[in-house]
Amino acid sequence: MTDNEKKNFCTTAASAVGYMEKISCDYKSYESKTANTGRGNYTRFGRIADAMLSGRDRRIKDGFSWCAMFLLACLYESKAGHVDTTKNAGAMALNAETVDWCKEQLNVEKSYGWQYYAGVDVWVKAFKKAGMVSNTPHYGDIVVFLNRGIAYHIGLVVSVNADSVTTIEGNTSSIGNEVVSNGGCVAMKRRKVNANTIFLQL
């Protein structure tokens, strides 16, 4: 990924800070950061991820944990521009060339299936096979949080500090800097770099 592409990715993610998940699958509220909020895991990012991963809107991923789907949607929109997710249920067309570009950035050829990229573990395995995992963070990297060696949450590094990183994460809490893997919003965080963090290099 070029420096400019990383910048676009980070800028797209930053524009979503403050977005709250929705309590129901009401597409009319999807473009609002604060409408229809509640613990439903429904988001515009899940809808875009559904279209990316399945080729049509089956709503099989929207409504589930969405930290990885947030990054998928931001990666897509960083290249293709903003997607209107307020349209009625049914097929939501995305640019096939941009989806292919996303697959290339995420090492899909090294993975066990594009359809599984709504979860975190497939990202880690694909990047490990590609030799693109590091313990040292850089701007535009994907940070993965581990618990006893198991990946459970994911975010985007937007700046690197002495012993920490500033991240933008989906499905996290709006307050504090503890790692919350099902917190309900897009937020900017400051995270310690330690044995429980690894970085996927884009």
PDB file of C-alpha atoms in Angstrom:
ATOM      1  CA  MET A   1       0.000   0.000   0.000  1.00  0.00           C
ATOM      2  CA  THR A   2       1.369   3.424  -0.902  1.00  0.00           C
ATOM      3  CA  ASP A   3       1.792   6.219   1.640  1.00  0.00           C
ATOM      4  CA  ASN A   4      -1.087   8.108   0.047  1.00  0.00           C
ATOM      5  CA  GLU A   5      -3.344   5.047   0.208  1.00  0.00           C
ATOM      6  CA  LYS A   6      -2.508   4.634   3.909  1.00  0.00           C
ATOM      7  CA  LYS A   7      -3.329   8.289   4.490  1.00  0.00           C
ATOM      8  CA  ASN A   8      -6.681   7.899   2.732  1.00  0.00           C
ATOM      9  CA  PHE A   9      -7.421   4.794   4.815  1.00  0.00           C
ATOM     10  CA  CYS A  10      -6.657   6.620   8.077  1.00  0.00           C
ATOM     11  CA  THR A  11      -8.636   9.697   7.013  1.00  0.00           C
ATOM     12  CA  THR A  12     -11.658   7.579   6.100  1.00  0.00           C
ATOM     13  CA  ALA A  13     -11.539   5.806   9.462  1.00  0.00           C
ATOM     14  CA  ALA A  14     -11.165   9.108  11.329  1.00  0.00           C
ATOM     15  CA  SER A  15     -14.287  10.505   9.662  1.00  0.00           C
ATOM     16  CA  ALA A  16     -16.319   7.738  11.343  1.00  0.00           C
ATOM     17  CA  VAL A  17     -15.287   8.546  14.927  1.00  0.00           C
ATOM     18  CA  GLY A  18     -18.429   8.958  17.023  1.00  0.00           C
ATOM     19  CA  TYR A  19     -20.526   6.521  15.006  1.00  0.00           C
ATOM     20  CA  MET A  20     -22.802   4.431  17.262  1.00  0.00           C
ATOM     21  CA  GLU A  21     -24.085   0.962  16.404  1.00  0.00           C
ATOM     22  CA  LYS A  22     -27.807   0.579  15.767  1.00  0.00           C
ATOM     23  CA  ILE A  23     -30.309  -1.431  17.771  1.00  0.00           C
ATOM     24  CA  SER A  24     -32.081  -2.690  14.642  1.00  0.00           C
ATOM     25  CA  CYS A  25     -31.483  -3.156  10.948  1.00  0.00           C
ATOM     26  CA  ASP A  26     -33.138   0.083   9.894  1.00  0.00           C
ATOM     27  CA  TYR A  27     -31.153   1.223   6.871  1.00  0.00           C
ATOM     28  CA  LYS A  28     -32.634   4.716   6.979  1.00  0.00           C
ATOM     29  CA  SER A  29     -30.589   5.386  10.123  1.00  0.00           C
ATOM     30  CA  TYR A  30     -27.333   3.860   8.910  1.00  0.00           C
ATOM     31  CA  GLU A  31     -25.707   7.070   7.698  1.00  0.00           C
ATOM     32  CA  SER A  32     -26.431   8.902  10.969  1.00  0.00           C
ATOM     33  CA  LYS A  33     -23.814   8.610  13.704  1.00  0.00           C
ATOM     34  CA  THR A  34     -26.376   8.834  16.503  1.00  0.00           C
ATOM     35  CA  ALA A  35     -29.805   7.753  15.215  1.00  0.00           C
ATOM     36  CA  ASN A  36     -31.409   4.451  16.313  1.00  0.00           C
ATOM     37  CA  THR A  37     -28.535   3.637  18.656  1.00  0.00           C
ATOM     38  CA  GLY A  38     -28.521   0.558  20.843  1.00  0.00           C
ATOM     39  CA  ARG A  39     -26.876  -2.804  21.453  1.00  0.00           C
ATOM     40  CA  GLY A  40     -27.754  -4.447  18.150  1.00  0.00           C
ATOM     41  CA  ASN A  41     -24.368  -4.530  16.370  1.00  0.00           C
ATOM     42  CA  TYR A  42     -26.048  -3.164  13.230  1.00  0.00           C
ATOM     43  CA  THR A  43     -23.893  -0.655  11.324  1.00  0.00           C
ATOM     44  CA  ARG A  44     -23.277   0.786   7.887  1.00  0.00           C
ATOM     45  CA  PHE A  45     -19.888  -0.962   8.065  1.00  0.00           C
ATOM     46  CA  GLY A  46     -21.525  -4.369   8.451  1.00  0.00           C
ATOM     47  CA  ARG A  47     -23.721  -3.691   5.460  1.00  0.00           C
ATOM     48  CA  ILE A  48     -20.747  -2.751   3.291  1.00  0.00           C
ATOM     49  CA  ALA A  49     -18.825  -5.790   4.534  1.00  0.00           C
ATOM     50  CA  ASP A  50     -21.756  -8.032   3.620  1.00  0.00           C
ATOM     51  CA  ALA A  51     -21.675  -6.666   0.082  1.00  0.00           C
ATOM     52  CA  MET A  52     -17.895  -7.036  -0.100  1.00  0.00           C
ATOM     53  CA  LEU A  53     -17.682 -10.564   1.249  1.00  0.00           C
ATOM     54  CA  SER A  54     -20.758 -12.189  -0.238  1.00  0.00           C
ATOM     55  CA  GLY A  55     -21.390 -10.066  -3.308  1.00  0.00           C
ATOM     56  CA  ARG A  56     -24.943  -9.309  -2.192  1.00  0.00           C
ATOM     57  CA  ASP A  57     -26.674  -8.098   0.947  1.00  0.00           C
ATOM     58  CA  ARG A  58     -27.727 -11.246   2.790  1.00  0.00           C
ATOM     59  CA  ARG A  59     -27.445  -9.538   6.209  1.00  0.00           C
ATOM     60  CA  ILE A  60     -25.523 -12.543   7.502  1.00  0.00           C
ATOM     61  CA  LYS A  61     -22.683 -10.507   9.001  1.00  0.00           C
ATOM     62  CA  ASP A  62     -24.308  -7.175   9.805  1.00  0.00           C
ATOM     63  CA  GLY A  63     -25.580  -7.558  13.356  1.00  0.00           C
ATOM     64  CA  PHE A  64     -22.479  -9.332  14.645  1.00  0.00           C
ATOM     65  CA  SER A  65     -19.236  -8.054  16.176  1.00  0.00           C
ATOM     66  CA  TRP A  66     -17.938  -5.492  13.732  1.00  0.00           C
ATOM     67  CA  CYS A  67     -14.393  -4.312  14.538  1.00  0.00           C
ATOM     68  CA  ALA A  68     -13.007  -6.115  11.468  1.00  0.00           C
ATOM     69  CA  MET A  69     -15.986  -5.115   9.313  1.00  0.00           C
ATOM     70  CA  PHE A  70     -15.327  -1.481  10.229  1.00  0.00           C
ATOM     71  CA  LEU A  71     -11.833  -1.750   8.762  1.00  0.00           C
ATOM     72  CA  LEU A  72     -13.097  -3.578   5.673  1.00  0.00           C
ATOM     73  CA  ALA A  73     -15.610  -0.824   4.966  1.00  0.00           C
ATOM     74  CA  CYS A  74     -13.083   1.953   5.588  1.00  0.00           C
ATOM     75  CA  LEU A  75     -10.539   0.281   3.335  1.00  0.00           C
ATOM     76  CA  TYR A  76     -13.105   0.001   0.549  1.00  0.00           C
ATOM     77  CA  GLU A  77     -14.334   3.596   0.937  1.00  0.00           C
ATOM     78  CA  SER A  78     -10.760   4.927   1.088  1.00  0.00           C
ATOM     79  CA  LYS A  79     -10.445   3.834  -2.532  1.00  0.00           C
ATOM     80  CA  ALA A  80     -13.968   4.035  -3.934  1.00  0.00           C
ATOM     81  CA  GLY A  81     -15.462   6.924  -1.987  1.00  0.00           C
ATOM     82  CA  HIS A  82     -18.459   7.079   0.311  1.00  0.00           C
ATOM     83  CA  VAL A  83     -21.124   4.369   0.003  1.00  0.00           C
ATOM     84  CA  ASP A  84     -24.787   5.217   0.638  1.00  0.00           C
ATOM     85  CA  THR A  85     -26.071   2.434   2.894  1.00  0.00           C
ATOM     86  CA  THR A  86     -29.586   3.848   3.389  1.00  0.00           C
ATOM     87  CA  LYS A  87     -31.124   2.053   0.421  1.00  0.00           C
ATOM     88  CA  ASN A  88     -33.706  -0.681   0.984  1.00  0.00           C
ATOM     89  CA  ALA A  89     -32.752  -4.292   1.644  1.00  0.00           C
ATOM     90  CA  GLY A  90     -31.475  -6.171  -1.364  1.00  0.00           C
ATOM     91  CA  ALA A  91     -28.442  -6.121  -3.570  1.00  0.00           C
ATOM     92  CA  MET A  92     -26.018  -3.286  -2.897  1.00  0.00           C
ATOM     93  CA  ALA A  93     -23.611  -2.914  -5.772  1.00  0.00           C
ATOM     94  CA  LEU A  94     -19.952  -2.257  -5.060  1.00  0.00           C
ATOM     95  CA  ASN A  95     -17.077  -1.697  -7.453  1.00  0.00           C
ATOM     96  CA  ALA A  96     -15.588  -5.116  -8.203  1.00  0.00           C
ATOM     97  CA  GLU A  97     -12.140  -3.696  -9.010  1.00  0.00           C
ATOM     98  CA  THR A  98     -12.009  -1.938  -5.639  1.00  0.00           C
ATOM     99  CA  VAL A  99     -13.051  -5.120  -3.833  1.00  0.00           C
ATOM    100  CA  ASP A 100     -10.227  -6.933  -5.637  1.00  0.00           C
ATOM    101  CA  TRP A 101      -7.823  -4.189  -4.538  1.00  0.00           C
ATOM    102  CA  CYS A 102      -8.953  -4.709  -0.929  1.00  0.00           C
ATOM    103  CA  LYS A 103      -8.356  -8.441  -1.267  1.00  0.00           C
ATOM    104  CA  GLU A 104      -4.838  -7.766  -2.505  1.00  0.00           C
ATOM    105  CA  GLN A 105      -4.053  -5.456   0.434  1.00  0.00           C
ATOM    106  CA  LEU A 106      -5.336  -8.069   2.903  1.00  0.00           C
ATOM    107  CA  ASN A 107      -3.388 -11.017   1.463  1.00  0.00           C
ATOM    108  CA  VAL A 108      -6.493 -13.018   0.623  1.00  0.00           C
ATOM    109  CA  GLU A 109      -4.466 -15.451  -1.488  1.00  0.00           C
ATOM    110  CA  LYS A 110      -2.754 -16.499   1.767  1.00  0.00           C
ATOM    111  CA  SER A 111      -6.009 -16.932   3.679  1.00  0.00           C
ATOM    112  CA  TYR A 112      -8.534 -19.726   4.029  1.00  0.00           C
ATOM    113  CA  GLY A 113     -11.350 -17.693   2.491  1.00  0.00           C
ATOM    114  CA  TRP A 114     -12.446 -14.132   1.756  1.00  0.00           C
ATOM    115  CA  GLN A 115     -15.883 -14.827   3.247  1.00  0.00           C
ATOM    116  CA  TYR A 116     -14.281 -15.151   6.707  1.00  0.00           C
ATOM    117  CA  TYR A 117     -12.751 -11.647   6.811  1.00  0.00           C
ATOM    118  CA  ALA A 118     -15.560 -10.397   9.067  1.00  0.00           C
ATOM    119  CA  GLY A 119     -13.546 -12.085  11.839  1.00  0.00           C
ATOM    120  CA  VAL A 120     -10.092 -11.195  13.141  1.00  0.00           C
ATOM    121  CA  ASP A 121      -8.248 -14.524  13.107  1.00  0.00           C
ATOM    122  CA  VAL A 122      -8.221 -14.887   9.315  1.00  0.00           C
ATOM    123  CA  TRP A 123      -6.451 -11.510   8.988  1.00  0.00           C
ATOM    124  CA  VAL A 124      -3.689 -12.638  11.347  1.00  0.00           C
ATOM    125  CA  LYS A 125      -3.163 -15.992   9.641  1.00  0.00           C
ATOM    126  CA  ALA A 126      -3.037 -14.439   6.162  1.00  0.00           C
ATOM    127  CA  PHE A 127      -0.563 -11.718   7.171  1.00  0.00           C
ATOM    128  CA  LYS A 128       1.619 -14.259   8.993  1.00  0.00           C
ATOM    129  CA  LYS A 129       1.772 -16.414   5.852  1.00  0.00           C
ATOM    130  CA  ALA A 130       2.716 -13.314   3.861  1.00  0.00           C
ATOM    131  CA  GLY A 131       5.484 -12.447   6.363  1.00  0.00           C
ATOM    132  CA  MET A 132       3.850  -9.100   7.135  1.00  0.00           C
ATOM    133  CA  VAL A 133       3.435  -9.248  10.936  1.00  0.00           C
ATOM    134  CA  SER A 134       5.598  -7.179  13.265  1.00  0.00           C
ATOM    135  CA  ASN A 135       5.902  -6.243  16.924  1.00  0.00           C
ATOM    136  CA  THR A 136       6.860  -2.690  15.882  1.00  0.00           C
ATOM    137  CA  PRO A 137       4.036  -0.335  14.848  1.00  0.00           C
ATOM    138  CA  HIS A 138       3.978   2.044  11.901  1.00  0.00           C
ATOM    139  CA  TYR A 139       1.428   4.553  10.644  1.00  0.00           C
ATOM    140  CA  GLY A 140      -1.322   2.793   8.707  1.00  0.00           C
ATOM    141  CA  ASP A 141      -0.702  -0.633  10.258  1.00  0.00           C
ATOM    142  CA  ILE A 142      -3.496  -2.807  11.588  1.00  0.00           C
ATOM    143  CA  VAL A 143      -3.147  -3.425  15.325  1.00  0.00           C
ATOM    144  CA  VAL A 144      -4.389  -6.758  16.652  1.00  0.00           C
ATOM    145  CA  PHE A 145      -5.063  -7.296  20.336  1.00  0.00           C
ATOM    146  CA  LEU A 146      -4.356 -10.719  21.809  1.00  0.00           C
ATOM    147  CA  ASN A 147      -5.610 -12.562  24.863  1.00  0.00           C
ATOM    148  CA  ARG A 148      -3.410 -15.574  25.681  1.00  0.00           C
ATOM    149  CA  GLY A 149      -2.222 -15.514  22.102  1.00  0.00           C
ATOM    150  CA  ILE A 150      -5.718 -15.424  20.579  1.00  0.00           C
ATOM    151  CA  ALA A 151      -6.707 -12.435  18.433  1.00  0.00           C
ATOM    152  CA  TYR A 152      -9.952 -10.857  19.617  1.00  0.00           C
ATOM    153  CA  HIS A 153      -9.988  -7.186  18.551  1.00  0.00           C
ATOM    154  CA  ILE A 154      -8.542  -5.082  15.759  1.00  0.00           C
ATOM    155  CA  GLY A 155      -7.955  -1.423  14.919  1.00  0.00           C
ATOM    156  CA  LEU A 156      -6.030   1.005  12.713  1.00  0.00           C
ATOM    157  CA  VAL A 157      -2.825   2.782  13.803  1.00  0.00           C
ATOM    158  CA  VAL A 158      -3.039   6.508  13.050  1.00  0.00           C
ATOM    159  CA  SER A 159       0.033   7.627  14.994  1.00  0.00           C
ATOM    160  CA  VAL A 160       2.968   6.066  16.825  1.00  0.00           C
ATOM    161  CA  ASN A 161       4.201   7.316  20.200  1.00  0.00           C
ATOM    162  CA  ALA A 162       7.146   6.264  22.388  1.00  0.00           C
ATOM    163  CA  ASP A 163       5.502   3.227  23.974  1.00  0.00           C
ATOM    164  CA  SER A 164       1.965   3.405  22.625  1.00  0.00           C
ATOM    165  CA  VAL A 165      -0.097   3.890  19.486  1.00  0.00           C
ATOM    166  CA  THR A 166      -3.093   6.053  18.726  1.00  0.00           C
ATOM    167  CA  THR A 167      -5.744   3.965  17.018  1.00  0.00           C
ATOM    168  CA  ILE A 168      -9.169   4.234  15.482  1.00  0.00           C
ATOM    169  CA  GLU A 169     -11.334   1.235  16.293  1.00  0.00           C
ATOM    170  CA  GLY A 170     -14.848   0.097  15.548  1.00  0.00           C
ATOM    171  CA  ASN A 171     -17.030  -1.682  18.098  1.00  0.00           C
ATOM    172  CA  THR A 172     -15.160  -0.278  21.073  1.00  0.00           C
ATOM    173  CA  SER A 173     -16.068   1.909  24.053  1.00  0.00           C
ATOM    174  CA  SER A 174     -16.325   5.667  23.907  1.00  0.00           C
ATOM    175  CA  ILE A 175     -14.421   6.215  27.165  1.00  0.00           C
ATOM    176  CA  GLY A 176     -11.182   4.950  28.664  1.00  0.00           C
ATOM    177  CA  ASN A 177      -8.288   3.165  27.009  1.00  0.00           C
ATOM    178  CA  GLU A 178      -8.971  -0.401  28.055  1.00  0.00           C
ATOM    179  CA  VAL A 179      -9.498  -2.803  25.162  1.00  0.00           C
ATOM    180  CA  VAL A 180     -13.241  -3.360  24.783  1.00  0.00           C
ATOM    181  CA  SER A 181     -14.042  -5.731  21.947  1.00  0.00           C
ATOM    182  CA  ASN A 182     -17.805  -5.115  21.869  1.00  0.00           C
ATOM    183  CA  GLY A 183     -18.288  -1.533  22.941  1.00  0.00           C
ATOM    184  CA  GLY A 184     -20.711  -0.178  20.391  1.00  0.00           C
ATOM    185  CA  CYS A 185     -19.008   2.790  18.731  1.00  0.00           C
ATOM    186  CA  VAL A 186     -16.124   4.054  16.616  1.00  0.00           C
ATOM    187  CA  ALA A 187     -13.553   5.775  18.813  1.00  0.00           C
ATOM    188  CA  MET A 188      -9.989   7.019  18.869  1.00  0.00           C
ATOM    189  CA  LYS A 189      -7.868   5.271  21.507  1.00  0.00           C
ATOM    190  CA  ARG A 190      -4.349   5.317  22.909  1.00  0.00           C
ATOM    191  CA  ARG A 191      -3.052   1.773  23.366  1.00  0.00           C
ATOM    192  CA  LYS A 192       0.085   0.439  25.009  1.00  0.00           C
ATOM    193  CA  VAL A 193       2.447  -1.545  22.789  1.00  0.00           C
ATOM    194  CA  ASN A 194       3.183  -4.772  24.635  1.00  0.00           C
ATOM    195  CA  ALA A 195       3.200  -8.560  24.371  1.00  0.00           C
ATOM    196  CA  ASN A 196      -0.548  -8.509  23.685  1.00  0.00           C
ATOM    197  CA  THR A 197      -0.288  -6.398  20.541  1.00  0.00           C
ATOM    198  CA  ILE A 198       0.902  -7.309  17.067  1.00  0.00           C
ATOM    199  CA  PHE A 199       0.871  -5.260  13.903  1.00  0.00           C
ATOM    200  CA  LEU A 200      -0.192  -6.257  10.398  1.00  0.00           C
ATOM    201  CA  GLN A 201       1.828  -4.270   7.870  1.00  0.00           C
ATOM    202  CA  LEU A 202      -0.074  -2.837   4.929  1.00  0.00           C
TER     203      LEU A 202
END
